[in-house]
Coordinates of C-alpha atoms in Angstrom, one line a residue:
M14 CA 4.3 6.3 -14.5
K15 CA 6.4 9.4 -13.8
F16 CA 6.3 11.0 -10.4
Y17 CA 6.9 14.7 -9.8
L18 CA 7.3 16.6 -6.6
A19 CA 5.1 19.7 -6.5
P20 CA 6.7 23.0 -5.3
L21 CA 5.6 24.4 -1.9
E22 CA 6.9 27.8 -1.0
G23 CA 9.0 27.8 2.2
I24 CA 9.5 24.1 2.3
T25 CA 10.6 22.4 -1.0
G26 CA 13.8 24.4 -1.6
Y27 CA 17.1 22.8 -2.5
I28 CA 17.9 21.7 1.0
Y29 CA 14.6 19.8 1.3
R30 CA 14.8 18.4 -2.3
N31 CA 18.4 17.1 -1.8
A32 CA 17.5 15.3 1.5
L33 CA 14.3 13.8 0.0
E34 CA 16.3 12.4 -3.0
K35 CA 19.0 11.0 -0.6
Y36 CA 16.8 9.3 1.9
F37 CA 13.5 8.7 0.1
P38 CA 14.2 8.6 -3.6
G39 CA 11.3 8.1 -6.0
A40 CA 10.7 11.4 -7.8
D41 CA 11.6 11.6 -11.5
R42 CA 11.2 15.4 -11.5
Y43 CA 11.4 18.2 -8.9
F44 CA 9.8 21.6 -9.4
T45 CA 11.2 24.7 -7.7
P46 CA 9.0 27.0 -5.7
F47 CA 8.0 29.8 -8.1
I48 CA 10.4 32.5 -9.2
M49 CA 8.5 35.8 -9.4
P50 CA 10.3 38.2 -11.9
N51 CA 10.2 41.9 -11.3
Q52 CA 11.1 45.0 -13.1
H53 CA 14.8 44.6 -12.2
K54 CA 14.8 41.4 -14.4
M55 CA 17.3 39.7 -12.1
L56 CA 16.8 36.6 -9.9
R57 CA 16.6 37.4 -6.2
T58 CA 19.3 36.0 -4.0
K59 CA 17.0 33.3 -2.6
E60 CA 15.7 32.4 -6.0
L61 CA 19.2 32.2 -7.5
R62 CA 20.5 30.1 -4.6
D63 CA 17.6 27.7 -5.1
V64 CA 18.2 27.0 -8.8
L65 CA 22.0 27.1 -8.9
P66 CA 23.0 23.7 -10.4
E67 CA 25.8 23.2 -7.8
N68 CA 23.2 23.4 -5.0
N69 CA 20.9 20.7 -6.5
R70 CA 21.5 17.0 -6.3
V71 CA 18.3 15.7 -7.9
P72 CA 17.8 13.9 -11.2
D73 CA 15.7 16.5 -13.0
L74 CA 14.9 20.0 -11.7
I75 CA 12.4 22.3 -13.4
P76 CA 12.3 26.0 -12.4
Q77 CA 8.8 27.4 -12.1
I78 CA 8.0 31.0 -13.1
L79 CA 5.1 33.1 -11.9
T80 CA 4.3 36.2 -13.9
N81 CA 1.8 37.6 -16.4
Q82 CA 4.4 39.7 -18.2
A83 CA 5.9 38.1 -21.2
E84 CA 9.1 40.2 -21.1
H85 CA 9.8 39.2 -17.5
F86 CA 9.1 35.5 -18.3
L87 CA 11.4 35.5 -21.3
E88 CA 14.3 37.3 -19.5
T89 CA 14.0 34.8 -16.6
A90 CA 13.9 31.9 -19.0
R91 CA 17.0 33.2 -20.7
Q92 CA 18.9 33.5 -17.4
L93 CA 17.9 29.9 -16.5
E94 CA 19.0 28.7 -20.0
E95 CA 22.4 30.2 -19.3
M96 CA 22.6 28.0 -16.2
G97 CA 21.9 24.9 -18.3
Y98 CA 18.2 24.5 -17.9
Q99 CA 16.3 23.4 -21.0
E100 CA 12.7 23.6 -19.6
V101 CA 10.7 25.9 -17.3
N102 CA 7.2 25.6 -15.8
L103 CA 4.6 28.4 -16.0
N104 CA 2.6 28.7 -12.8
L105 CA -1.1 29.2 -13.6
G106 CA -2.2 27.4 -10.5
C107 CA -1.2 29.4 -7.4
P108 CA -4.5 30.3 -5.5
S109 CA -3.0 32.8 -3.2
G110 CA -5.2 35.9 -2.9
T111 CA -2.2 38.4 -3.2
V112 CA -1.1 36.6 -6.4
V113 CA -4.6 36.2 -7.9
S114 CA -5.4 39.9 -7.4
K115 CA -2.6 40.8 -9.7
K116 CA -3.8 38.4 -12.5
R117 CA -0.9 36.0 -11.7
G118 CA -1.1 32.3 -11.1
S119 CA -4.7 31.1 -11.3
G120 CA -5.9 34.7 -11.4
L121 CA -5.0 34.9 -15.1
L122 CA -7.4 32.1 -15.9
A123 CA -10.3 34.5 -15.6
Y124 CA -9.0 36.4 -18.6
P125 CA -8.7 33.9 -21.5
E126 CA -7.9 36.5 -24.1
E127 CA -5.0 37.9 -22.1
L128 CA -3.8 34.4 -21.3
D129 CA -3.8 33.6 -25.0
R130 CA -1.8 36.7 -25.9
F131 CA 0.7 36.0 -23.1
L132 CA 1.2 32.4 -24.2
D133 CA 1.6 33.4 -27.9
E134 CA 4.4 35.8 -27.0
I135 CA 6.3 33.5 -24.7
F136 CA 6.1 30.4 -26.9
S137 CA 7.1 32.5 -29.9
K138 CA 10.3 33.7 -28.3
S139 CA 11.2 31.3 -25.4
P140 CA 14.7 29.8 -25.6
V141 CA 13.6 26.7 -23.6
R142 CA 10.7 24.3 -23.5
I143 CA 7.7 25.4 -21.4
S144 CA 5.3 23.2 -19.4
V145 CA 2.2 24.6 -17.7
K146 CA 0.7 23.9 -14.3
T147 CA -3.0 25.0 -14.3
R148 CA -6.1 25.0 -12.3
I149 CA -9.5 24.6 -14.0
G150 CA -10.7 28.2 -13.5
R151 CA -10.7 31.1 -11.1
D152 CA -14.2 31.4 -9.7
N153 CA -15.8 28.4 -11.5
T154 CA -15.2 25.9 -14.2
A155 CA -17.2 27.7 -16.9
D156 CA -14.1 28.3 -19.0
A157 CA -12.4 25.0 -18.4
F158 CA -12.8 23.7 -21.9
L159 CA -11.9 27.0 -23.4
L160 CA -8.6 26.9 -21.4
M161 CA -7.9 23.5 -22.9
E162 CA -8.5 24.9 -26.4
I163 CA -6.1 27.7 -25.7
Y164 CA -3.4 25.4 -24.4
R165 CA -3.8 23.2 -27.5
K166 CA -2.6 26.1 -29.6
Y167 CA 0.9 26.0 -28.2
P168 CA 3.6 23.3 -28.0
L169 CA 3.5 22.7 -24.3
S170 CA 6.1 20.2 -23.2
E171 CA 3.5 19.1 -20.6
L172 CA 0.2 20.2 -19.1
I173 CA -0.2 19.6 -15.4
I174 CA -3.9 19.9 -14.3
H175 CA -5.0 20.5 -10.8
P176 CA -8.8 20.0 -11.0
R177 CA -9.8 22.6 -8.5
T178 CA -10.7 26.3 -9.0
Q179 CA -8.8 29.1 -7.4
K180 CA -11.7 29.7 -5.0
E181 CA -11.5 26.2 -3.7
F182 CA -7.8 26.6 -2.7
Y183 CA -7.1 23.0 -1.3
R184 CA -10.5 22.4 0.2
G185 CA -12.8 19.6 -0.7
V186 CA -12.1 16.9 -3.3
P187 CA -10.5 17.6 -6.7
D188 CA -12.9 17.0 -9.6
Q189 CA -11.3 13.9 -11.1
G190 CA -14.4 13.4 -13.4
L191 CA -13.9 16.8 -15.0
F192 CA -10.1 16.2 -15.1
G193 CA -10.7 13.1 -17.3
E194 CA -12.9 15.1 -19.7
L195 CA -10.4 18.0 -19.9
A196 CA -7.6 15.5 -20.5
R197 CA -9.5 14.0 -23.4
A198 CA -10.3 17.5 -24.7
Y199 CA -6.7 18.6 -24.6
R200 CA -5.6 15.5 -26.4
C201 CA -8.6 15.5 -28.7
D202 CA -9.5 11.9 -28.0
D203 CA -12.6 10.5 -29.8
T204 CA -14.6 10.9 -26.7
A205 CA -13.7 14.5 -26.0
P206 CA -16.2 17.3 -26.0
A207 CA -16.2 19.2 -29.3
I208 CA -13.4 21.8 -29.3
D209 CA -11.2 23.1 -32.1
C210 CA -8.7 20.3 -32.6
S211 CA -6.7 22.0 -35.4
E212 CA -3.0 21.6 -35.0
T213 CA -2.4 25.4 -34.7
S214 CA 0.6 24.8 -32.4
Q215 CA 2.6 23.8 -35.5
N216 CA 2.5 27.2 -37.0
A217 CA 5.5 29.3 -38.0
E218 CA 5.6 31.4 -34.9
H219 CA 6.4 28.4 -32.8
S220 CA 8.6 26.5 -35.3
N221 CA 11.5 26.4 -32.8
F222 CA 9.8 23.4 -31.2
N223 CA 9.3 19.9 -32.5
A224 CA 6.2 17.8 -32.6
V225 CA 3.7 18.3 -29.7
Q226 CA 3.2 15.2 -27.5
R227 CA 0.1 16.5 -25.7
T228 CA 1.4 15.0 -22.4
I229 CA -0.9 15.2 -19.4
C230 CA 0.1 15.1 -15.7
Y231 CA -2.4 14.9 -12.8
N232 CA -2.1 16.9 -9.5
G233 CA -4.4 17.0 -6.5
N234 CA -4.9 15.1 -3.2
L235 CA -2.8 12.0 -3.9
L236 CA -2.0 11.8 -0.2
T237 CA -1.5 8.0 0.3
N238 CA -0.6 4.9 -1.6
K239 CA -4.3 4.0 -1.8
D240 CA -5.1 7.4 -3.3
Y241 CA -2.5 6.7 -6.0
L242 CA -3.8 3.2 -6.7
D243 CA -7.4 4.4 -6.9
F244 CA -6.4 7.2 -9.3
T245 CA -4.4 4.8 -11.7
A246 CA -7.4 2.4 -11.7
K247 CA -9.5 5.2 -13.0
F248 CA -7.0 6.7 -15.4
P249 CA -4.5 4.0 -16.5
D250 CA -3.4 6.1 -19.5
I251 CA -2.2 9.2 -17.6
P252 CA 1.6 9.0 -17.8
A253 CA 2.6 11.3 -14.9
V254 CA 1.3 12.4 -11.5
M255 CA 2.5 15.3 -9.3
L256 CA 2.4 14.9 -5.5
G257 CA 2.8 17.8 -3.1
R258 CA 1.3 17.9 0.4
G259 CA 1.1 14.1 0.6
V260 CA 4.9 13.8 0.2
I261 CA 5.6 16.7 2.6
A262 CA 3.4 15.0 5.2
N263 CA 4.9 11.5 4.5
P264 CA 8.4 11.9 2.9
G265 CA 8.5 8.1 2.2
L266 CA 5.3 8.1 0.1
L267 CA 7.0 8.0 -3.3
R268 CA 9.4 5.3 -2.2
Q269 CA 6.4 3.3 -0.9
I270 CA 4.5 3.7 -4.1
R271 CA 7.5 2.5 -6.2
T272 CA 8.9 -0.2 -4.0
G273 CA 6.3 -1.1 -1.3
I274 CA 8.7 -0.1 1.4
P275 CA 6.9 2.1 4.0
T276 CA 8.4 5.1 5.8
D277 CA 10.6 3.9 8.6
R278 CA 11.6 5.7 11.8
P279 CA 15.5 5.6 11.4
T280 CA 15.4 7.0 7.9
L281 CA 12.8 9.6 8.7
R282 CA 15.0 10.8 11.7
A283 CA 18.1 10.9 9.5
F284 CA 16.1 12.9 6.9
H285 CA 14.9 15.3 9.6
D286 CA 18.4 15.8 11.1
E287 CA 20.1 16.5 7.8
I288 CA 17.5 19.1 6.8
L289 CA 17.9 20.8 10.2
E290 CA 21.7 20.9 10.1
N291 CA 21.7 22.2 6.5
Y292 CA 19.3 24.9 7.4
R293 CA 21.5 26.0 10.2
E294 CA 24.5 26.1 7.9
A295 CA 22.7 27.9 5.1
F296 CA 21.0 30.5 7.2
G297 CA 23.7 30.9 9.8
S298 CA 21.0 31.2 12.4
D299 CA 19.4 28.7 14.7
N300 CA 16.2 30.8 14.9
N301 CA 15.7 30.8 11.1
A302 CA 16.4 27.0 11.0
L303 CA 13.9 26.5 13.8
F304 CA 11.2 28.5 11.9
R305 CA 11.7 26.4 8.8
M306 CA 11.5 23.2 10.8
K307 CA 8.2 24.3 12.4
E308 CA 6.8 24.8 8.9
L309 CA 7.7 21.3 7.9
W310 CA 6.2 19.8 11.0
I311 CA 2.8 21.4 10.2
Y312 CA 2.6 18.6 7.6
M313 CA 4.9 15.8 8.9
I314 CA 3.5 15.7 12.5
H315 CA 0.5 13.7 11.2
L316 CA 2.7 10.7 10.7
F317 CA 2.8 10.2 14.5
T318 CA 0.2 9.3 17.1
D319 CA -0.8 12.1 19.5
S320 CA 0.0 14.6 16.7
D321 CA -2.0 17.5 18.1
R322 CA -0.2 17.6 21.4
Y323 CA 3.2 17.4 19.8
K324 CA 2.3 19.9 17.1
K325 CA 1.6 22.4 19.9
K326 CA 4.8 21.6 21.7
I327 CA 6.9 22.1 18.5
H328 CA 5.1 25.3 17.7
K329 CA 5.9 26.7 21.2
A330 CA 9.6 25.7 21.2
Q331 CA 11.6 28.9 21.7
N332 CA 15.1 27.7 21.0
L333 CA 16.8 24.8 19.2
A334 CA 17.6 22.9 22.5
D335 CA 14.0 22.8 23.5
Y336 CA 13.0 21.8 20.0
R337 CA 15.4 18.9 19.9
C338 CA 14.1 17.6 23.2
I339 CA 10.6 17.6 21.9
V340 CA 11.5 15.9 18.6
D341 CA 13.5 13.3 20.6
A342 CA 10.5 12.5 22.7
L343 CA 8.2 12.4 19.7
F344 CA 10.4 9.8 17.9
R345 CA 10.9 7.8 21.1
E346 CA 7.4 7.8 22.6
Q347 CA 5.0 7.9 19.7
T348 CA 4.0 5.4 17.0
L349 CA 4.9 6.1 13.4
L350 CA 1.9 5.7 11.2
T351 CA 3.6 4.2 8.2
E352 CA 0.4 4.3 6.1
G353 CA -0.5 7.8 7.4
P354 CA -3.5 8.6 9.6
A355 CA -7.0 7.5 8.9
Q356 CA -7.6 11.1 7.6
W357 CA -5.1 13.7 6.8
V358 CA -5.7 17.1 8.4
L359 CA -3.4 19.3 6.2
P360 CA -3.4 23.0 5.6
Q361 CA -6.1 24.0 3.2
K362 CA -4.4 27.2 1.9

């Protein structure tokens, strides 16, 4: 099994990724928060800083691109290739309303013909491999199998499926039953629903790529070790899983899945302290560092008892000195829930 860290805007930048790899290793691949190309065709300062190879100390980093303009995608891919990257990820999963309204992210899923044309152009001209992270529809799942048929036409290095629609955001339970059907359809297993299984991805336009592997990765609500074990019992043939909010909430989750070693207080504290100090250095501002740490605690606070009270205290901290006192008390006074709480209460959007 391969384990991937999903991108989360505002949290999983290079400072977070480096600290996670140092203190809680376990991810085989890390994905950057999305790069959104614009008409200037240059990476923004924040985006450039996040993907610079010298800033990243993780085993395999995949930049993610969010756009519906083939020209913008290809120019960004070219710049990333110049930095040494051999693969990028296309974001067709972001459910944000401002993204979807512009036919980006999961918004493009509602327009299969436009999606098909877009994929045809980028796969015909891309200098690097392309994986795709997708949801199973925008408003509903009516076109889910059509989407698989479209994806089959192109030599994706990997298809990462999050089995929710855009409308669901992160609410409810991902449809793992439908995920299984879509995975079979994409790979054209014998039990798959009838779709066009012709090997159109081997055509001349895409001849710069080798044989297609039809590799599938699952993403969605793997928040605990038990969630992972339950998933693999259902889908023993799925070779990769992507975890996001579960790892942000419990940084030791991947290490626990791989080794059985649960999250421990000293390592978690060292992880926290390194992120804080690196934020202070990178931003040159205690206030900016404090804002970033507050975002992280929205997730990580649930690893401790009395989480609601301390979440409010951290949110109200006005300066770094107050914040540090609160975090000291949290680590000193509260119990660390090494398996996570009975039920995660994580952000739904």
